[in-house]
PDB file of C-alpha atoms in Angstrom:
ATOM      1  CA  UNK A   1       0.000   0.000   0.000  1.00 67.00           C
ATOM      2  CA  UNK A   2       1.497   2.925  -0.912  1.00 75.00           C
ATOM      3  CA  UNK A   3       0.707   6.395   0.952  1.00 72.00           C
ATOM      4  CA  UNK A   4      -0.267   9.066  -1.231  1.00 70.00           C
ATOM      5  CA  UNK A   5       0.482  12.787   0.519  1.00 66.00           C
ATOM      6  CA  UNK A   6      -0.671  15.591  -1.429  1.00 65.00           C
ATOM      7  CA  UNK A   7       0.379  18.685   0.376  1.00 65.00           C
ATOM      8  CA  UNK A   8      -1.478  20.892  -2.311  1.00 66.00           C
ATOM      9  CA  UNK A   9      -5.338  21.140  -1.810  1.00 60.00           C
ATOM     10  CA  UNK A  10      -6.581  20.954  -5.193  1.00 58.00           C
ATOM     11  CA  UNK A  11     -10.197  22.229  -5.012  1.00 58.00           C
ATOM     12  CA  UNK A  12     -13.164  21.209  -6.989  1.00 55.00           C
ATOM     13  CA  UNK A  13     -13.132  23.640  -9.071  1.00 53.00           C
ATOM     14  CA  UNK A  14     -10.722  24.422 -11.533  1.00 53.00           C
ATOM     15  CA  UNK A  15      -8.593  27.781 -12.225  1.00 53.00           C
ATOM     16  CA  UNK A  16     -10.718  28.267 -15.050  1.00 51.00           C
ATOM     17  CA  UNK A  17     -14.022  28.113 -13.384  1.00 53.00           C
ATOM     18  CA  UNK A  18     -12.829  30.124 -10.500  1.00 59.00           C
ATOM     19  CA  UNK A  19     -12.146  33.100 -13.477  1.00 75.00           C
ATOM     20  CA  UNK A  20     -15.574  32.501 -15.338  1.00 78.00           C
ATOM     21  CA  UNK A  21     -17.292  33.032 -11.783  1.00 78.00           C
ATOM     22  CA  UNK A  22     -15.135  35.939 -10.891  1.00 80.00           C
ATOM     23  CA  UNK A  23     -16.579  37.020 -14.313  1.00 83.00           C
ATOM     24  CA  UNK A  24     -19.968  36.575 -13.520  1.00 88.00           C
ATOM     25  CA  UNK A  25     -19.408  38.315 -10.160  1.00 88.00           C
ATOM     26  CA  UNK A  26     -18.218  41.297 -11.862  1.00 88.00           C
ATOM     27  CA  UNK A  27     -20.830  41.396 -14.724  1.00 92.00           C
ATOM     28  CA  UNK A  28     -23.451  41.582 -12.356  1.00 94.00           C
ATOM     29  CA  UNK A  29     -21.702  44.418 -10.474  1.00 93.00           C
ATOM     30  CA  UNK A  30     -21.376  46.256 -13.330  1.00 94.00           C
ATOM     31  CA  UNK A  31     -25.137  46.187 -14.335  1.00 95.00           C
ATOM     32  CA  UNK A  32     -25.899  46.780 -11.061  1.00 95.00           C
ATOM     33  CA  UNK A  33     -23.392  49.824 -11.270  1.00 95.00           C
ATOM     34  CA  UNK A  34     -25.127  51.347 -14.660  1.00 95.00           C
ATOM     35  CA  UNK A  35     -28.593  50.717 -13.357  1.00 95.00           C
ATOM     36  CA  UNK A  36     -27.834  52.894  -9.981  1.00 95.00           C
ATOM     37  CA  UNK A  37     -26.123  55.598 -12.521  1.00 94.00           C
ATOM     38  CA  UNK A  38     -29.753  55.851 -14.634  1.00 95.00           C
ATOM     39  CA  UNK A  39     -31.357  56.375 -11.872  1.00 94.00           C
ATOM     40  CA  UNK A  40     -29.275  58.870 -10.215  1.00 94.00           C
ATOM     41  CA  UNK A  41     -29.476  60.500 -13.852  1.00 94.00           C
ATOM     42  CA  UNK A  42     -33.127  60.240 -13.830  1.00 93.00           C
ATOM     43  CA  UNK A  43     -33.217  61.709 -10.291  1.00 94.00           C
ATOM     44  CA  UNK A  44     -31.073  64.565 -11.697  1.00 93.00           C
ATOM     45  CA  UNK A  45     -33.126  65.430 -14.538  1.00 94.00           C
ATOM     46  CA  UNK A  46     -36.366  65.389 -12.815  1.00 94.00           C
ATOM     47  CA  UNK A  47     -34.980  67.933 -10.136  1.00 94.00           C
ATOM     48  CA  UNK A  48     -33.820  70.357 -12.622  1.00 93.00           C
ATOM     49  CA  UNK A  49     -36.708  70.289 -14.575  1.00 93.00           C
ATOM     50  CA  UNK A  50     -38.616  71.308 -11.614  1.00 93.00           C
ATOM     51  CA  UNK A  51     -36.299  74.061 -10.752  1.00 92.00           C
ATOM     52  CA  UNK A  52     -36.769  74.986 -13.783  1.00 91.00           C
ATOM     53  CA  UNK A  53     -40.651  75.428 -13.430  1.00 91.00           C
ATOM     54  CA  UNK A  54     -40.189  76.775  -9.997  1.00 89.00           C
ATOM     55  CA  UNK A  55     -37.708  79.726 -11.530  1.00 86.00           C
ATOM     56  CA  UNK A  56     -40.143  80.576 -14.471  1.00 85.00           C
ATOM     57  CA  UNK A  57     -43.333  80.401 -12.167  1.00 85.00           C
ATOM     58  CA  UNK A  58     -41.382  83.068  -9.980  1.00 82.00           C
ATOM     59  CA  UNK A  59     -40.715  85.354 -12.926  1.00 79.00           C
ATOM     60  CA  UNK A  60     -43.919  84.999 -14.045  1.00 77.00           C
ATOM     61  CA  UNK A  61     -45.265  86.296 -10.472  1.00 75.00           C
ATOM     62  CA  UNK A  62     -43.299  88.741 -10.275  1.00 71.00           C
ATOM     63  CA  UNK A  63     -43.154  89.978 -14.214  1.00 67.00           C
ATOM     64  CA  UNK A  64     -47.174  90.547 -13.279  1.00 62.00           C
ATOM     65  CA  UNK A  65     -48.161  93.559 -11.710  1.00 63.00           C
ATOM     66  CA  UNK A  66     -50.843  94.059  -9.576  1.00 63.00           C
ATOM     67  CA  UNK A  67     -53.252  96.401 -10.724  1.00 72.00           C
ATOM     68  CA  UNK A  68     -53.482  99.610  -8.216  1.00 75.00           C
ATOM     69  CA  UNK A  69     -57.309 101.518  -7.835  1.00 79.00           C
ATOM     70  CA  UNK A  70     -56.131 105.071  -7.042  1.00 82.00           C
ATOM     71  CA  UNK A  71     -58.331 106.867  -5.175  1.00 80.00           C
ATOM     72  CA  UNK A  72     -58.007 110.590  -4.723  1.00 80.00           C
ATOM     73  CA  UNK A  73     -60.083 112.684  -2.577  1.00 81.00           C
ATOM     74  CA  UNK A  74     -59.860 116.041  -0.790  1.00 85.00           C
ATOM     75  CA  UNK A  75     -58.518 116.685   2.662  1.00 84.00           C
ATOM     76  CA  UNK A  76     -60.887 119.378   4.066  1.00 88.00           C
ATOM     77  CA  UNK A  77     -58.744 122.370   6.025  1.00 89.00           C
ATOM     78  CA  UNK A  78     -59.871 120.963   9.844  1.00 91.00           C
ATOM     79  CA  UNK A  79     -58.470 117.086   8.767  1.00 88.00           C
ATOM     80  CA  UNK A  80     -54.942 119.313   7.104  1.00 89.00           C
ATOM     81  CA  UNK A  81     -54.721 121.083  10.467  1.00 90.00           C
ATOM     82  CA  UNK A  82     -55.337 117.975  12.466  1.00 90.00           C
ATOM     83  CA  UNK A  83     -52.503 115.514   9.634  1.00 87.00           C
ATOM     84  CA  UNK A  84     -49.979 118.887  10.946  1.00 86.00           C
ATOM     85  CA  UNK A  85     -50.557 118.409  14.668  1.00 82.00           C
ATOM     86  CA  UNK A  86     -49.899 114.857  14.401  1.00 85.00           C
ATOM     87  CA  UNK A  87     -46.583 115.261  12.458  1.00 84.00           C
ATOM     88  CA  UNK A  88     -45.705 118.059  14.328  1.00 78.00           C
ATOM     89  CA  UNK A  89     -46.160 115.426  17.659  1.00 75.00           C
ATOM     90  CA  UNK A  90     -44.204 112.826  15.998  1.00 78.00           C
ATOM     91  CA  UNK A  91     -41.429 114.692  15.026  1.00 78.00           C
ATOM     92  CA  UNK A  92     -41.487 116.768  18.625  1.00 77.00           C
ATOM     93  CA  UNK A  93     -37.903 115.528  20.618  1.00 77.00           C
ATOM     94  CA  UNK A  94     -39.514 114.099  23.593  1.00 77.00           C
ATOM     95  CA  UNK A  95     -36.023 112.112  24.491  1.00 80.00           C
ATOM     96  CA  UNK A  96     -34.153 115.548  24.658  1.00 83.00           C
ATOM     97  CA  UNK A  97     -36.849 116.767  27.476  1.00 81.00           C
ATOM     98  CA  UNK A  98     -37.073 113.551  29.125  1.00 82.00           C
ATOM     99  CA  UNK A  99     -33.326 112.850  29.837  1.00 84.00           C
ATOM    100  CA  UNK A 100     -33.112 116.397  30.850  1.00 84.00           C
ATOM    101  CA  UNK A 101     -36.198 115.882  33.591  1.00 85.00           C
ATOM    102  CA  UNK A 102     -34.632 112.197  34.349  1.00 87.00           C
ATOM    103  CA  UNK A 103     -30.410 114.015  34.720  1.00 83.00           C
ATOM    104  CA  UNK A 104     -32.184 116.275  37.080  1.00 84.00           C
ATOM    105  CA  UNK A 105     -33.733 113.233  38.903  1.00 82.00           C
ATOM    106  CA  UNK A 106     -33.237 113.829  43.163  1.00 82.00           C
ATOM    107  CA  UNK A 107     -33.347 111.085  45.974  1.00 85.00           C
ATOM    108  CA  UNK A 108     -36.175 113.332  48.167  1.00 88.00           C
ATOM    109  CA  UNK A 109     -38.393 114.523  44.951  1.00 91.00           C
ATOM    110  CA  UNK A 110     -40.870 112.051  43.515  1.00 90.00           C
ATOM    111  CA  UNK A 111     -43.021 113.851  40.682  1.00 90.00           C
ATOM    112  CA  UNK A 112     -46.239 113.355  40.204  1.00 90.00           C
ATOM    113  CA  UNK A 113     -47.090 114.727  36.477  1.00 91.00           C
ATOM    114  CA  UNK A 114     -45.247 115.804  33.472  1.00 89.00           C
ATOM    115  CA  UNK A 115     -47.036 117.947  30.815  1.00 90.00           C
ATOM    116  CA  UNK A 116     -45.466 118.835  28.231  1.00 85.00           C
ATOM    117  CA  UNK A 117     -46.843 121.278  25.246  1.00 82.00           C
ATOM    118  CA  UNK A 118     -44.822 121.759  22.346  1.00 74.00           C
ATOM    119  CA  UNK A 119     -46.998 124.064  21.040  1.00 77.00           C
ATOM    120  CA  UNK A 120     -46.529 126.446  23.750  1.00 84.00           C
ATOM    121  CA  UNK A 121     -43.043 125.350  24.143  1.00 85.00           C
ATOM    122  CA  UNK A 122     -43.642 124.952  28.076  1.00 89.00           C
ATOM    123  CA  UNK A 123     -43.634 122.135  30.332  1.00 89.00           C
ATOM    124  CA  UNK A 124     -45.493 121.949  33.591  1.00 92.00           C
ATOM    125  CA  UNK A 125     -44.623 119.242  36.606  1.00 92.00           C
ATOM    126  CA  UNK A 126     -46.310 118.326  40.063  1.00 94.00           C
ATOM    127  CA  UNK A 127     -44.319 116.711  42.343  1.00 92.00           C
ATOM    128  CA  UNK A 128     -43.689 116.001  46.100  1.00 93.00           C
ATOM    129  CA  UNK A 129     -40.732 117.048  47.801  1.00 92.00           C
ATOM    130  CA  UNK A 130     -39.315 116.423  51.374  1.00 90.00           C
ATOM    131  CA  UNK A 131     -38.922 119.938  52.083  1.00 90.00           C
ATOM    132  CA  UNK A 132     -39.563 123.530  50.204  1.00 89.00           C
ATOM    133  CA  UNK A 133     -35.274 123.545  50.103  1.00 91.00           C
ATOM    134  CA  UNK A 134     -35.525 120.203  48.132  1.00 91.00           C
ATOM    135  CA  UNK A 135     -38.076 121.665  45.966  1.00 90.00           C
ATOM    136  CA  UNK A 136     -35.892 124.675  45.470  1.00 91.00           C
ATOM    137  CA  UNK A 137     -32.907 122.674  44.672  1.00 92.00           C
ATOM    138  CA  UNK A 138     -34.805 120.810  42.059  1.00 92.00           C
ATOM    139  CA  UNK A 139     -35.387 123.597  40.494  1.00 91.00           C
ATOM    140  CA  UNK A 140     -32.409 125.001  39.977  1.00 92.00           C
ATOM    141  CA  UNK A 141     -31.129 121.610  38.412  1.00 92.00           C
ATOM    142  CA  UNK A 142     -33.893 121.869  36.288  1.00 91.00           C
ATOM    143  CA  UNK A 143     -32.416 125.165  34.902  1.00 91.00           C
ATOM    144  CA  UNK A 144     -29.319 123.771  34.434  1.00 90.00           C
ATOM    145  CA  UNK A 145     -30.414 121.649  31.369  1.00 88.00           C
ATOM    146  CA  UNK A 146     -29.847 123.261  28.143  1.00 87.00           C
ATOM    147  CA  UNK A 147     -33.376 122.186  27.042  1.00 87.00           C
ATOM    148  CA  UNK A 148     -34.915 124.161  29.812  1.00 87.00           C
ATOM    149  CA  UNK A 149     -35.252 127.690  30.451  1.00 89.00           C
ATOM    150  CA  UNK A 150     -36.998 130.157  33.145  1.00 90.00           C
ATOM    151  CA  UNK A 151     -37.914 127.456  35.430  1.00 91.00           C
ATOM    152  CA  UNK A 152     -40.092 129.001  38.133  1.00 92.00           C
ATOM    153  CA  UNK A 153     -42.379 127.665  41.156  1.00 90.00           C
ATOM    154  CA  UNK A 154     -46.352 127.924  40.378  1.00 91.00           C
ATOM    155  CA  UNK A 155     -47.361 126.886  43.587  1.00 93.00           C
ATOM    156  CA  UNK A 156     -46.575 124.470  46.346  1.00 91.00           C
ATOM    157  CA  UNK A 157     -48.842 123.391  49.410  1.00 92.00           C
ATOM    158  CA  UNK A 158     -47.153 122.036  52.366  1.00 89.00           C
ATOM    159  CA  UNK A 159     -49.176 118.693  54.253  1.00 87.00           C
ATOM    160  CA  UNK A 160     -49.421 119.478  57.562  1.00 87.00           C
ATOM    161  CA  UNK A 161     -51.313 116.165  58.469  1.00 88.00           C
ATOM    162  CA  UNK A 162     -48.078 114.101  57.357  1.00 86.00           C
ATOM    163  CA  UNK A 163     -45.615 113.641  60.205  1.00 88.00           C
ATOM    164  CA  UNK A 164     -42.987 114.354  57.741  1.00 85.00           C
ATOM    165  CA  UNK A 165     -44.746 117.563  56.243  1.00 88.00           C
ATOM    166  CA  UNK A 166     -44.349 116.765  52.175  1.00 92.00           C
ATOM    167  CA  UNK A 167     -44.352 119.549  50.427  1.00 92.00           C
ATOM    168  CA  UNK A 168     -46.740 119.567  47.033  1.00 94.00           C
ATOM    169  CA  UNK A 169     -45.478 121.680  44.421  1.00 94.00           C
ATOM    170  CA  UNK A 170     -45.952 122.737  40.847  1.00 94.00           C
ATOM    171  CA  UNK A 171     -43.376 124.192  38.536  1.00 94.00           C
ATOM    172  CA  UNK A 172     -43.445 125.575  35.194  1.00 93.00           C
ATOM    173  CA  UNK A 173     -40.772 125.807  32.380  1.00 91.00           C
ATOM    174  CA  UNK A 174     -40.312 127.274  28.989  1.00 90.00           C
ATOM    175  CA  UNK A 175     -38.895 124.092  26.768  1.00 84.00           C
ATOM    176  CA  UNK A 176     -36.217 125.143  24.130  1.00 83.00           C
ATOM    177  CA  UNK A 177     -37.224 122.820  21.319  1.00 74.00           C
ATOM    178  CA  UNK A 178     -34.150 122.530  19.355  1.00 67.00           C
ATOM    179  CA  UNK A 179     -34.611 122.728  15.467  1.00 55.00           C
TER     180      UNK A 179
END
């Protein structure tokens, strides 16, 4: 009996065969590889064409022009007068007058009122004050402020049924509206 050794596995397939599957293996991968590329393409095409409808529908819009009904009619003189004292309010600088009342802010004062009139070019507070000095010292802050001119006392009352006797007072201005 002899003893065969074969050290090399031969398998059951041949070289050839091996190649011919390989073959197969990469045939299908290739059709596989073409068919995902189509449809990528397809993919592409289809989103450009609606971009394209998108941009032209967006031209279109805005190409058209939406038709306007002007309507005139007259402004009688009391609605004129009444557009000008708007404006004239809107375009008044309030935050010039109110940082200049708010720099001249005190720890004892606490006001009350603040009424301003443009059109006269005055201002007229009410306030409360700890004492008449207080109240005087306000006031000449007041005049300090550039916006502010001929500051003077109208009238103060002092509380007598407080313990600390508070002292009411009301003050006048003339506001220099600056142009």
């Amino acid at each position: 009996m002899r003893l065969q050794l074969d050290f090399i596995n031969q398998s059951t397939f041949s070289i050839s065969s091996w190649s011919l599957a390989g073959l197969i293996v990469l045939l299908m991968g290739l059709v596989i590889a073409i068919f995902t590329w189509q449809l990528y393409e397809d993919s592409v095409l289809e989103q450009n064409a609606v971009a394209f409808k998108v941009s032209q529908m967006s031209r279109e819009i805005t190409h058209e022009k939406p038709q306007l009904q002007i309507v005139k009619s007259e402004i009688s003189a009391e609605q004129m007068q009444q557009i000008q004292v708007t404006v004239g309010a809107l375009i008044t600088p309030w935050d010039e007058l109110l940082r200049g009342i708010e720099k001249s802010d005190m720890h004892d004062i606490a006001l009350l009122s603040l009424e301003p009139s443009s059109k006269k070019q005055l201002v007229s507070i009410v306030g409360e004050a700890k004492s008449l000095q207080v109240a005087l010292d306000y006031i000449q802050k007041l005049e300090a402020q550039p916006m502010l001119d001929k500051v003077y006392l109208q009238k103060y009352n002092i509380d007598e049924a407080h313990p600390f006797k508070p002292v009411k007072f009301t003050l006048s201005a003339q506001w220099l509206l600056s142009e």
